[in-house]
CSV table of C-alpha atoms and ligand atoms in Angstrom, one decimal:
chain,number,residue,atom,x,y,z
S,1,MET,CA,-24.8,-22.5,-38.4
S,2,GLN,CA,-21.8,-21.9,-36.1
S,3,TYR,CA,-18.8,-20.2,-37.6
S,4,GLU,CA,-15.2,-20.1,-36.3
S,5,ALA,CA,-12.5,-17.6,-37.2
S,6,VAL,CA,-9.1,-18.5,-38.6
S,7,ILE,CA,-6.3,-16.0,-38.1
S,8,GLY,CA,-2.7,-16.0,-39.2
S,9,LEU,CA,-0.4,-13.1,-38.4
S,10,GLU,CA,2.5,-11.5,-40.3
S,11,ILE,CA,4.5,-9.4,-38.0
S,12,HIS,CA,7.3,-6.9,-38.7
S,13,ALA,CA,9.7,-6.0,-35.9
S,14,GLN,CA,12.4,-3.3,-36.4
S,15,LEU,CA,15.7,-4.6,-35.1
S,16,LEU,CA,17.6,-2.7,-32.5
S,17,THR,CA,20.8,-2.4,-34.5
S,18,ASP,CA,22.6,1.0,-34.5
S,19,THR,CA,23.1,0.9,-38.2
S,20,LYS,CA,21.1,-0.2,-41.2
S,21,ILE,CA,21.1,-3.7,-42.7
S,22,PHE,CA,23.4,-3.1,-45.7
S,23,CYS,CA,25.3,0.2,-45.0
S,24,GLY,CA,26.6,2.2,-42.0
S,25,CYS,CA,23.8,4.7,-41.8
S,26,SER,CA,22.2,5.3,-38.5
S,27,THR,CA,18.8,3.8,-37.6
S,28,ARG,CA,17.9,6.5,-35.1
S,29,PHE,CA,14.2,7.5,-35.1
S,30,GLY,CA,12.9,11.0,-35.6
S,31,SER,CA,15.7,12.8,-37.4
S,32,GLU,CA,15.3,15.3,-40.2
S,33,PRO,CA,14.2,13.6,-43.5
S,34,ASN,CA,17.1,12.1,-45.6
S,35,THR,CA,19.8,12.9,-43.1
S,36,GLN,CA,20.6,9.2,-42.5
S,37,THR,CA,21.2,8.1,-46.1
S,38,CYS,CA,24.0,7.1,-48.3
S,39,PRO,CA,24.4,5.8,-51.9
S,40,VAL,CA,23.7,2.2,-50.7
S,41,CYS,CA,20.3,2.8,-48.9
S,42,ALA,CA,19.4,5.5,-51.5
S,43,GLY,CA,19.6,2.8,-54.2
S,44,MET,CA,22.3,4.4,-56.4
S,45,PRO,CA,23.5,2.2,-59.3
S,46,GLY,CA,26.7,0.2,-58.8
S,47,VAL,CA,26.7,0.0,-55.0
S,48,LEU,CA,26.9,-3.3,-53.1
S,49,PRO,CA,25.2,-4.3,-49.9
S,50,VAL,CA,27.2,-5.6,-47.0
S,51,MET,CA,25.3,-7.7,-44.5
S,52,ASN,CA,24.9,-6.4,-40.9
S,53,ARG,CA,26.1,-9.3,-38.7
S,54,LYS,CA,24.1,-8.0,-35.7
S,55,ALA,CA,20.9,-8.1,-37.7
S,56,VAL,CA,21.4,-11.7,-38.5
S,57,GLU,CA,22.3,-12.5,-34.9
S,58,TYR,CA,19.1,-10.8,-33.6
S,59,VAL,CA,16.9,-12.9,-35.9
S,60,VAL,CA,18.7,-16.1,-34.8
S,61,ARG,CA,18.2,-15.0,-31.2
S,62,THR,CA,14.5,-14.6,-31.8
S,63,GLY,CA,14.4,-17.9,-33.6
S,64,LEU,CA,15.9,-19.6,-30.5
S,65,ALA,CA,13.5,-17.8,-28.2
S,66,LEU,CA,10.6,-19.0,-30.3
S,67,ASN,CA,11.7,-22.6,-30.6
S,68,CYS,CA,12.4,-22.4,-34.3
S,69,GLU,CA,14.8,-24.4,-36.4
S,70,ILE,CA,17.7,-22.2,-37.3
S,71,SER,CA,18.6,-22.8,-41.0
S,72,LEU,CA,22.3,-23.5,-41.4
S,73,TYR,CA,22.1,-22.3,-44.9
S,74,SER,CA,19.9,-19.4,-46.0
S,75,ARG,CA,19.7,-16.9,-48.8
S,76,PHE,CA,18.4,-13.4,-49.7
S,77,ALA,CA,16.1,-12.7,-52.5
S,78,ARG,CA,14.9,-9.7,-54.4
S,79,LYS,CA,11.2,-8.8,-54.1
S,80,ASN,CA,10.4,-6.6,-57.1
S,81,TYR,CA,7.8,-3.9,-57.1
S,82,PHE,CA,7.5,-0.3,-57.9
S,83,TYR,CA,6.8,2.3,-55.3
S,84,PRO,CA,8.4,5.7,-54.7
S,85,ASP,CA,9.6,4.8,-51.2
S,86,LEU,CA,11.6,1.9,-52.6
S,87,PRO,CA,14.6,3.4,-54.4
S,88,LYS,CA,16.1,0.2,-55.9
S,89,GLY,CA,12.8,-1.0,-57.3
S,90,TYR,CA,13.2,-4.1,-55.2
S,91,GLN,CA,13.3,-5.0,-51.6
S,92,ILE,CA,16.0,-7.3,-50.3
S,93,SER,CA,14.2,-10.0,-48.4
S,94,GLN,CA,14.2,-13.8,-48.0
S,95,PHE,CA,11.9,-16.1,-49.9
S,96,GLU,CA,12.5,-19.8,-50.2
S,97,LEU,CA,15.3,-20.1,-47.6
S,98,PRO,CA,14.6,-18.0,-44.5
S,99,LEU,CA,16.8,-17.8,-41.5
S,100,CYS,CA,14.4,-19.6,-39.2
S,101,GLU,CA,11.6,-22.1,-39.8
S,102,GLY,CA,8.9,-23.7,-37.6
S,103,GLY,CA,8.7,-22.9,-33.9
S,104,TYR,CA,5.8,-21.8,-31.8
S,105,LEU,CA,4.7,-19.2,-29.2
S,106,GLU,CA,2.6,-20.0,-26.2
S,107,ILE,CA,-0.3,-17.9,-25.2
S,108,PRO,CA,-2.7,-18.2,-22.2
S,109,GLY,CA,-5.4,-20.7,-23.0
S,110,ASN,CA,-8.2,-22.5,-21.1
S,111,GLY,CA,-6.4,-23.8,-18.0
S,112,SER,CA,-3.1,-24.5,-19.8
S,113,ASN,CA,-1.2,-22.6,-22.5
S,114,THR,CA,-2.1,-22.8,-26.2
S,115,LYS,CA,0.7,-23.2,-28.7
S,116,ILE,CA,0.5,-21.2,-31.9
S,117,SER,CA,2.8,-22.6,-34.5
S,118,LEU,CA,5.1,-20.3,-36.5
S,119,THR,CA,5.8,-20.8,-40.2
S,120,ARG,CA,9.1,-18.8,-40.5
S,121,ILE,CA,11.1,-15.8,-39.5
S,122,HIS,CA,13.1,-14.0,-42.0
S,123,LEU,CA,15.2,-10.9,-42.3
S,124,GLU,CA,14.6,-8.0,-44.8
S,125,GLU,CA,15.1,-4.3,-45.3
S,126,ASP,CA,12.5,-1.7,-44.6
S,127,ALA,CA,11.4,0.9,-47.2
S,128,GLY,CA,11.4,4.6,-46.9
S,129,LYS,CA,8.4,6.8,-46.2
S,130,ASN,CA,6.2,8.9,-48.5
S,131,ILE,CA,5.2,12.2,-47.0
S,132,HIS,CA,2.1,14.0,-48.3
S,133,GLU,CA,2.0,16.9,-45.9
S,134,GLY,CA,3.6,20.2,-46.5
S,135,SER,CA,2.6,20.9,-50.1
S,136,ALA,CA,-0.6,20.8,-52.1
S,137,SER,CA,1.0,19.7,-55.3
S,138,ASP,CA,4.0,17.6,-54.3
S,139,SER,CA,4.8,14.5,-52.3
S,140,PHE,CA,8.1,13.8,-50.6
S,141,VAL,CA,10.2,10.8,-49.9
S,142,ASP,CA,12.2,10.3,-46.7
S,143,LEU,CA,14.7,7.5,-47.0
S,144,ASN,CA,15.9,7.6,-43.4
S,145,ARG,CA,14.0,4.3,-42.8
S,146,ALA,CA,15.1,2.7,-46.1
S,147,GLY,CA,17.4,-0.2,-45.2
S,148,VAL,CA,16.5,-0.4,-41.6
S,149,PRO,CA,16.6,-4.1,-40.6
S,150,LEU,CA,13.3,-5.8,-40.1
S,151,MET,CA,12.4,-9.3,-39.2
S,152,GLU,CA,9.2,-10.8,-40.4
S,153,ILE,CA,7.6,-13.4,-38.2
S,154,VAL,CA,4.8,-15.4,-39.9
S,155,SER,CA,2.4,-17.5,-37.9
S,156,GLU,CA,0.4,-20.5,-39.1
S,157,PRO,CA,-3.4,-19.9,-39.3
S,158,GLU,CA,-3.9,-21.4,-35.8
S,159,ILE,CA,-5.3,-18.3,-34.0
S,160,ARG,CA,-9.0,-18.5,-33.4
S,161,THR,CA,-10.1,-15.3,-31.8
S,162,ALA,CA,-9.3,-11.6,-31.7
S,163,LYS,CA,-8.3,-12.0,-28.1
S,164,GLU,CA,-5.8,-14.7,-29.0
S,165,ALA,CA,-4.3,-12.6,-31.7
S,166,THR,CA,-3.8,-9.8,-29.2
S,167,ASP,CA,-2.4,-12.1,-26.6
S,168,PHE,CA,0.0,-13.4,-29.3
S,169,MET,CA,1.2,-9.9,-30.0
S,170,LYS,CA,1.6,-9.0,-26.3
S,171,LYS,CA,3.6,-12.2,-25.7
S,172,LEU,CA,5.8,-11.6,-28.7
S,173,ARG,CA,6.4,-8.0,-27.7
S,174,THR,CA,7.5,-9.1,-24.2
S,175,ILE,CA,9.9,-11.7,-25.7
S,176,VAL,CA,11.5,-9.4,-28.3
S,177,ARG,CA,12.0,-6.8,-25.5
S,178,TYR,CA,13.5,-9.4,-23.2
S,179,ILE,CA,16.0,-10.6,-25.6
S,180,ASN,CA,16.8,-7.1,-26.7
S,181,VAL,CA,16.2,-7.4,-30.4
S,182,SER,CA,13.4,-4.8,-30.8
S,183,ASP,CA,11.9,-2.1,-28.7
S,184,GLY,CA,8.4,-3.5,-29.7
S,185,ASN,CA,6.9,0.0,-29.9
S,186,MET,CA,3.6,-0.3,-31.7
S,187,GLU,CA,2.7,3.4,-31.7
S,188,GLN,CA,6.0,4.3,-33.4
S,189,GLY,CA,5.7,1.4,-35.8
S,190,SER,CA,8.7,-0.6,-34.7
S,191,LEU,CA,6.3,-3.6,-34.1
S,192,ARG,CA,3.6,-3.9,-36.8
S,193,CYS,CA,1.1,-6.6,-37.5
S,194,ASP,CA,-0.9,-7.6,-40.5
S,195,ALA,CA,-3.6,-10.1,-39.8
S,196,ASN,CA,-5.0,-12.6,-42.3
S,197,VAL,CA,-8.6,-13.5,-41.3
S,198,SER,CA,-11.1,-16.0,-42.6
S,199,VAL,CA,-14.1,-17.8,-41.2
S,200,ARG,CA,-15.4,-21.3,-41.8
S,201,GLN,CA,-18.1,-23.5,-40.4
S,202,GLU,CA,-17.1,-25.0,-37.1
S,203,GLY,CA,-15.9,-28.5,-37.5
S,204,THR,CA,-14.8,-28.2,-41.1
S,205,LYS,CA,-11.1,-28.3,-42.0
S,206,GLU,CA,-10.9,-26.4,-45.2
S,207,LEU,CA,-9.8,-22.8,-45.0
S,208,GLY,CA,-12.1,-20.0,-46.1
S,209,VAL,CA,-11.2,-17.1,-48.3
S,210,LYS,CA,-9.1,-14.6,-46.3
S,211,THR,CA,-8.8,-10.9,-46.1
S,212,GLU,CA,-5.6,-9.2,-44.9
S,213,ILE,CA,-6.1,-6.4,-42.3
S,214,LYS,CA,-3.6,-3.6,-41.9
S,215,ASN,CA,-3.2,-0.4,-40.0
S,216,MET,CA,-3.7,-1.6,-36.5
S,217,ASN,CA,-1.1,0.2,-34.4
S,218,SER,CA,-2.1,-0.9,-30.8
S,219,PHE,CA,-3.2,-4.0,-29.0
S,220,ARG,CA,-6.6,-2.5,-28.5
S,221,PHE,CA,-7.0,-1.8,-32.3
S,222,ILE,CA,-5.9,-5.3,-33.2
S,223,GLU,CA,-8.6,-6.8,-30.9
S,224,LYS,CA,-11.3,-4.3,-32.2
S,225,ALA,CA,-10.4,-4.7,-35.9
S,226,LEU,CA,-10.3,-8.4,-35.8
S,227,ASP,CA,-13.6,-8.7,-33.9
S,228,TYR,CA,-15.2,-6.4,-36.4
S,229,GLU,CA,-13.7,-8.3,-39.4
S,230,ILE,CA,-14.8,-11.7,-38.1
S,231,ARG,CA,-18.4,-10.4,-37.5
S,232,ARG,CA,-18.4,-8.8,-40.9
S,233,GLN,CA,-17.4,-12.0,-42.7
S,234,ILE,CA,-19.9,-14.1,-40.8
S,235,LYS,CA,-22.6,-11.7,-41.7
S,236,VAL,CA,-21.7,-11.8,-45.4
S,237,LEU,CA,-21.8,-15.6,-45.4
S,238,GLN,CA,-25.0,-15.8,-43.5
S,239,GLU,CA,-26.6,-13.5,-46.0
S,240,GLY,CA,-25.6,-15.9,-48.8
S,241,GLY,CA,-22.7,-13.7,-50.0
S,242,ARG,CA,-19.0,-14.6,-50.7
S,243,ILE,CA,-15.9,-13.2,-49.1
S,244,VAL,CA,-13.6,-11.3,-51.5
S,245,GLN,CA,-9.9,-11.9,-51.1
S,246,GLU,CA,-8.6,-8.4,-50.5
S,247,THR,CA,-6.5,-6.1,-48.3
S,248,ARG,CA,-8.5,-4.1,-45.8
S,249,LEU,CA,-7.5,-1.1,-43.6
S,250,TRP,CA,-8.7,-0.7,-40.0
S,251,ASN,CA,-10.3,2.8,-39.6
S,252,SER,CA,-10.1,3.5,-35.9
S,253,GLU,CA,-12.3,6.5,-36.1
S,254,LYS,CA,-15.2,4.6,-37.7
S,255,GLY,CA,-14.4,1.4,-35.9
S,256,ILE,CA,-14.6,-0.6,-39.1
S,257,THR,CA,-12.3,-2.3,-41.7
S,258,GLU,CA,-12.5,-0.9,-45.2
S,259,SER,CA,-11.4,-2.4,-48.6
S,260,MET,CA,-8.1,-1.0,-49.8
S,261,ARG,CA,-7.2,-3.2,-52.8
S,262,SER,CA,-8.4,-6.5,-54.2
S,263,LYS,CA,-6.5,-9.6,-55.2
S,264,GLU,CA,-6.6,-8.6,-58.9
S,265,GLU,CA,-4.4,-5.6,-58.0
S,266,ALA,CA,-1.9,-7.8,-56.1
S,267,HIS,CA,1.7,-7.8,-57.2
S,268,ASP,CA,3.7,-10.5,-58.8
S,269,TYR,CA,7.0,-10.0,-57.0
S,270,ARG,CA,9.2,-12.0,-59.3
S,271,TYR,CA,11.4,-13.2,-56.5
S,272,PHE,CA,14.9,-14.3,-57.4
S,273,PRO,CA,18.1,-14.8,-55.3
S,274,ASP,CA,20.0,-11.6,-54.8
S,275,PRO,CA,23.2,-12.0,-56.8
S,276,ASP,CA,25.0,-9.3,-54.7
S,277,LEU,CA,24.8,-11.2,-51.4
S,278,VAL,CA,26.4,-14.6,-50.7
S,279,PRO,CA,24.3,-17.2,-48.9
S,280,ILE,CA,24.5,-17.2,-45.1
S,281,VAL,CA,26.1,-20.4,-43.8
S,282,PHE,CA,26.2,-20.9,-40.0
S,283,ASP,CA,28.7,-22.7,-37.8
S,284,THR,CA,26.6,-24.5,-35.2
S,285,SER,CA,29.1,-23.3,-32.6
S,286,TRP,CA,28.1,-19.7,-33.4
S,287,ILE,CA,24.4,-20.6,-32.8
S,288,ASP,CA,25.4,-22.3,-29.6
S,289,ASP,CA,27.2,-19.2,-28.4
S,290,ILE,CA,24.1,-17.1,-29.0
S,291,LYS,CA,22.0,-19.6,-27.2
S,292,ALA,CA,24.4,-19.6,-24.2
S,293,ASN,CA,24.3,-15.9,-23.9
S,294,MET,CA,20.6,-15.4,-24.0
S,295,SER,CA,18.7,-14.1,-21.0
S,296,GLU,CA,16.1,-16.2,-19.2
S,297,LEU,CA,12.7,-15.9,-21.0
S,298,PRO,CA,9.6,-14.5,-19.4
S,299,ASP,CA,7.8,-17.8,-19.0
S,300,VAL,CA,10.8,-19.4,-17.2
S,301,LYS,CA,11.0,-16.4,-14.8
S,302,LYS,CA,7.2,-16.5,-14.2
S,303,GLU,CA,7.4,-20.2,-13.2
S,304,ARG,CA,10.3,-19.6,-11.0
S,305,PHE,CA,8.6,-16.7,-9.2
S,306,MET,CA,5.6,-19.0,-8.6
S,307,ASN,CA,7.4,-22.2,-7.6
S,308,GLU,CA,10.3,-20.9,-5.7
S,309,TRP,CA,8.9,-17.8,-4.1
S,310,GLY,CA,5.2,-18.6,-3.9
S,311,ILE,CA,4.1,-15.6,-5.9
S,312,ALA,CA,0.5,-15.9,-7.2
S,313,GLU,CA,0.2,-16.6,-11.0
S,314,GLN,CA,-1.3,-13.2,-11.9
S,315,ASP,CA,1.4,-11.3,-10.0
S,316,ALA,CA,4.1,-13.5,-11.4
S,317,ASP,CA,2.8,-12.7,-14.8
S,318,LEU,CA,2.9,-9.0,-14.1
S,319,LEU,CA,6.4,-9.1,-12.6
S,320,ALA,CA,7.8,-11.2,-15.5
S,321,SER,CA,6.2,-9.3,-18.3
S,322,GLU,CA,8.9,-6.6,-18.4
S,323,ARG,CA,12.5,-7.7,-18.1
S,324,SER,CA,13.5,-4.6,-16.2
S,325,THR,CA,10.7,-5.2,-13.6
S,326,ALA,CA,11.5,-8.9,-13.3
S,327,GLU,CA,15.2,-8.1,-12.7
S,328,TRP,CA,14.5,-5.3,-10.3
S,329,PHE,CA,12.2,-7.6,-8.3
S,330,GLU,CA,14.9,-10.4,-8.3
S,331,GLU,CA,17.4,-8.0,-7.0
S,332,THR,CA,15.3,-7.1,-4.0
S,333,VAL,CA,14.9,-10.7,-3.1
S,334,LYS,CA,18.7,-11.2,-3.5
S,335,LEU,CA,19.2,-8.3,-1.1
S,336,GLY,CA,17.0,-10.1,1.5
S,337,ALA,CA,13.4,-8.9,0.8
S,338,ASP,CA,10.5,-11.2,1.4
S,339,PRO,CA,9.4,-12.0,-2.1
S,340,LYS,CA,5.7,-11.6,-1.4
S,341,ALA,CA,6.1,-8.3,0.5
S,342,ALA,CA,8.4,-7.0,-2.3
S,343,CYS,CA,5.8,-8.1,-4.9
S,344,ASN,CA,3.0,-6.4,-3.1
S,345,TRP,CA,4.9,-3.1,-3.0
S,346,ILE,CA,5.9,-3.3,-6.6
S,347,LYS,CA,2.6,-4.2,-8.1
S,348,GLY,CA,0.7,-1.7,-5.9
S,349,ASP,CA,2.1,1.7,-4.8
S,350,PHE,CA,5.2,1.5,-7.0
S,351,MET,CA,3.6,0.6,-10.3
S,352,LYS,CA,0.9,3.3,-9.7
S,353,LEU,CA,3.6,5.9,-9.4
S,354,LEU,CA,5.6,4.6,-12.4
S,355,ASN,CA,2.5,4.5,-14.5
S,356,GLU,CA,1.7,8.1,-13.7
S,357,GLU,CA,5.0,9.1,-15.1
S,358,SER,CA,5.1,6.5,-17.8
S,359,ILE,CA,8.5,5.3,-16.9
S,360,GLN,CA,10.1,1.9,-16.4
S,361,ILE,CA,11.1,0.7,-12.9
S,362,ASP,CA,14.8,1.0,-13.6
S,363,GLU,CA,14.4,4.7,-14.5
S,364,SER,CA,13.0,5.4,-11.0
S,365,ARG,CA,15.1,7.0,-8.2
S,366,ILE,CA,14.0,4.1,-5.9
S,367,LYS,CA,16.5,1.3,-6.2
S,368,PRO,CA,16.0,-2.3,-5.0
S,369,GLY,CA,18.0,-1.7,-1.9
S,370,ASP,CA,15.7,1.2,-0.9
S,371,LEU,CA,12.7,-1.1,-1.0
S,372,VAL,CA,14.5,-3.6,1.1
S,373,GLU,CA,15.3,-0.9,3.6
S,374,ILE,CA,11.6,0.3,4.0
S,375,LEU,CA,10.4,-3.3,4.2
S,376,GLY,CA,12.9,-3.8,7.2
S,377,LEU,CA,11.5,-0.7,8.9
S,378,ILE,CA,8.0,-2.1,8.6
S,379,ASP,CA,9.1,-5.5,9.8
S,380,ARG,CA,10.9,-4.2,12.9
S,381,GLY,CA,7.8,-2.1,13.7
S,382,THR,CA,9.7,1.2,13.3
S,383,ILE,CA,7.0,2.5,11.1
S,384,SER,CA,3.5,1.4,10.4
S,385,GLY,CA,2.3,0.1,7.1
S,386,LYS,CA,0.2,3.2,6.6
S,387,ILE,CA,3.1,5.6,7.3
S,388,ALA,CA,5.3,3.5,5.0
S,389,LYS,CA,3.1,4.4,2.1
S,390,THR,CA,3.8,8.1,2.8
S,391,VAL,CA,7.5,7.4,3.2
S,392,PHE,CA,7.5,5.5,0.0
S,393,GLU,CA,6.0,8.3,-2.0
S,394,GLU,CA,8.5,10.7,-0.5
S,395,MET,CA,11.3,8.3,-1.5
S,396,TYR,CA,9.9,8.1,-5.0
S,397,LYS,CA,9.7,11.9,-5.3
S,398,THR,CA,13.0,12.9,-3.7
S,399,GLY,CA,15.2,9.8,-3.9
S,400,LYS,CA,15.9,10.1,-0.2
S,401,LYS,CA,16.4,6.9,1.9
S,402,ALA,CA,13.5,5.7,4.0
S,403,GLY,CA,15.4,5.9,7.3
S,404,ILE,CA,16.3,9.6,6.6
S,405,ILE,CA,12.7,10.5,5.8
S,406,VAL,CA,11.4,8.8,8.9
S,407,GLU,CA,13.9,10.6,11.0
S,408,GLU,CA,13.5,14.0,9.4
S,409,LYS,CA,9.7,13.9,9.6
S,410,GLY,CA,9.5,12.2,13.0
S,411,LEU,CA,7.5,9.3,11.7
S,412,VAL,CA,8.7,6.6,14.0
S,413,GLN,CA,5.8,4.5,15.1
S,414,MET,CA,4.5,4.9,18.7
S,415,SER,CA,4.7,1.5,20.3
S,416,ASP,CA,5.3,2.8,23.8
S,417,GLU,CA,2.3,1.4,25.8
S,418,SER,CA,2.1,3.9,28.6
S,419,GLY,CA,2.2,6.8,26.2
S,420,LEU,CA,-0.5,5.3,24.1
S,421,GLU,CA,-2.6,4.4,27.2
S,422,SER,CA,-2.8,8.0,28.3
S,423,ILE,CA,-3.9,9.1,24.8
S,424,ILE,CA,-6.5,6.4,24.8
S,425,ASP,CA,-7.7,7.3,28.2
S,426,ASP,CA,-8.3,10.9,27.1
S,427,ILE,CA,-10.2,9.8,24.0
S,428,LEU,CA,-12.4,7.5,26.1
S,429,VAL,CA,-13.2,10.2,28.5
S,430,LYS,CA,-14.2,12.6,25.7
S,431,ASN,CA,-16.4,10.0,24.0
S,432,THR,CA,-18.5,8.5,26.8
S,433,ASP,CA,-21.5,8.1,24.5
S,434,ALA,CA,-19.6,5.9,22.1
S,435,VAL,CA,-18.1,3.9,25.0
S,436,ASP,CA,-21.6,3.2,26.3
S,437,LYS,CA,-22.8,2.2,22.9
S,438,PHE,CA,-19.8,-0.1,22.4
S,439,LYS,CA,-20.4,-1.7,25.7
S,440,ALA,CA,-24.1,-2.2,24.7
S,441,GLY,CA,-22.9,-4.3,21.8
S,442,GLU,CA,-22.1,-1.9,18.9
S,443,ASN,CA,-18.8,-3.6,18.1
S,444,LYS,CA,-18.2,-1.7,15.0
S,445,LEU,CA,-17.3,1.4,17.1
S,446,MET,CA,-13.9,-0.2,17.7
S,447,SER,CA,-12.7,1.3,14.4
S,448,PHE,CA,-14.0,4.7,15.5
S,449,PHE,CA,-11.8,4.5,18.6
S,450,VAL,CA,-8.8,3.3,16.6
S,451,GLY,CA,-9.4,6.2,14.1
S,452,GLN,CA,-9.5,8.7,16.9
S,453,VAL,CA,-6.1,7.4,18.2
S,454,MET,CA,-4.6,7.6,14.7
S,455,LYS,CA,-5.9,11.1,14.3
S,456,GLU,CA,-4.4,12.1,17.6
S,457,THR,CA,-1.0,10.5,16.8
S,458,LYS,CA,-1.0,11.6,13.1
S,459,GLY,CA,-1.1,8.0,12.1
S,460,LYS,CA,2.0,7.0,14.1
S,461,ALA,CA,0.4,4.8,16.7
S,462,ASN,CA,1.2,1.1,16.4
S,463,PRO,CA,-2.3,-0.2,15.4
S,464,LYS,CA,-1.7,-3.6,17.0
S,465,ILE,CA,-0.9,-2.2,20.4
S,466,VAL,CA,-3.7,0.4,20.1
S,467,ASN,CA,-6.2,-2.5,19.5
S,468,GLU,CA,-4.8,-4.4,22.5
S,469,ILE,CA,-5.2,-1.5,24.9
S,470,LEU,CA,-8.6,-0.6,23.6
S,471,ARG,CA,-9.8,-4.2,24.0
S,472,LYS,CA,-8.5,-4.3,27.5
S,473,LYS,CA,-10.1,-1.0,28.5
S,474,LEU,CA,-13.4,-1.6,26.9
S,475,GLY,CA,-13.7,-5.3,27.4
W,1,ADP,P1,-0.3,-15.2,-49.1
W,1,ADP,O1,0.1,-16.1,-50.2
W,1,ADP,O2,-1.6,-14.5,-49.4
W,1,ADP,O3,0.8,-14.3,-48.7
W,1,ADP,P2,0.4,-17.1,-47.1
W,1,ADP,O4,-0.1,-18.5,-47.3
W,1,ADP,O5,1.8,-16.7,-47.4
W,1,ADP,O6,-0.6,-16.2,-47.9
W,1,ADP,O7,0.0,-16.8,-45.6
W,1,ADP,C1,0.2,-15.5,-45.1
W,1,ADP,C2,-0.4,-15.5,-43.7
W,1,ADP,O8,-1.8,-15.7,-43.8
W,1,ADP,C3,0.1,-16.5,-42.8
W,1,ADP,O9,0.2,-16.0,-41.5
W,1,ADP,C4,-1.0,-17.6,-42.8
W,1,ADP,O10,-1.0,-18.3,-41.6
W,1,ADP,C5,-2.2,-16.8,-43.0
W,1,ADP,N1,-3.3,-17.5,-43.8
W,1,ADP,C6,-3.2,-18.2,-44.9
W,1,ADP,N2,-4.4,-18.7,-45.3
W,1,ADP,C7,-5.3,-18.2,-44.4
W,1,ADP,C8,-6.7,-18.3,-44.3
W,1,ADP,N3,-7.4,-19.0,-45.2
W,1,ADP,N4,-7.3,-17.7,-43.3
W,1,ADP,C9,-6.6,-17.1,-42.3
W,1,ADP,N5,-5.2,-16.9,-42.4
W,1,ADP,C10,-4.6,-17.5,-43.4
W,2,ZN,ZN1,22.9,4.1,-46.0
W,3,MG,MG1,2.8,-15.1,-48.5
């Protein structure tokens, strides 16, 4: 019997607002516990929440980027449960009237893209954090994170493989970073994903019993955890067992998912409209304004790089995947660089250096104009491609301009024919054996001669001219 997996994702993204959702406390990450709290986010009696306009705007922006319908009327609800990190005893969230409904996200499919439908996007507040370290007998609560705005994105159960789920998350991360609503940092938890997983016989329509997988804080873990869970469920069914609806945690050390709590322990949240907050009613003109001010999305950029500049799909994907990289690349082309040449430098030498330091392209000392300059030096034959690599590395380290490095280090390419000829003559005289072998048909010795010239000239000889002279002399 063939089984197929069915996956739906529930994603939480922390929004990049400076202040919390219902008070003026800072959202900065990593401060001393409880230094960013006030009576509102600490849940004191009698306080009133005031909606953060930016948080609402960010969710709308995301909804527009993900092709959702923006609700002109939406409302906030109380989700009631008891947990020490939730000071009010309820979380303000949205229930029956979320800010955005429907929409979809496109992920790479077989040949064309696959559309994964979205159910909704809503806005809610984060809870605090329980801390169990530091004492054998006590636990602590840090409320710095309580009231930080989160958006929850819920997908329809249309994802079929662990790889698709990972691709979905990667694409979503790219988009939220592009439109500047979340930093998408999975390790720090500003982008988190719970996955609902079930399996069913291929060809059937009915959904199987699902489990909910939590605690996957990287793309790699999402893929591993879901692969494991799908295989586990299939095995249970094949052995005649039944899947239990439950929440399971990914254990990255053991490489397995483990039962955390069953459905019986699930909460009844007793949702009801929050009487402290008025419904949100939009002017369509406000939504139009947000739409008009949005940056170009990654897929649009990618298409443009391919169609207008002839960049290969894989490269276009890479360049478009980070907004800073895409804009840096666009700037070089605007300044006159050949798009393909610029692309090759960025995806090769440049990205290698950036990755070594784990920094973004716009944090580098090399600016778009600097790449354009070195490309010009190569084009005009002032330096060879090989020397250019050394120059580039020096530029990267010191921030010096290419022209200055070339001058200081005397790296100008030797293209002067008579000069090269006398060097080549010397080499041929010293290597009569090789010359004889070459003449007897060992063509691959050509690269030996070129190598000798490069050694002699410290890599500065113009390879094209060296080849011409050698061919003439040996031919
Ligand atoms: P719950 O009532 O348990 O919260 P929802 O219907 O609200 O479940 O769906 C939550 C998430 O689970 C959504 O992303 C949805 O697509 C997904 N989902 C629902 N049913 C299934 C299923 N049988 N298999 C896999 N995913 C599912
Ligand atoms: Zn506060
Ligand atoms: Mg639900």
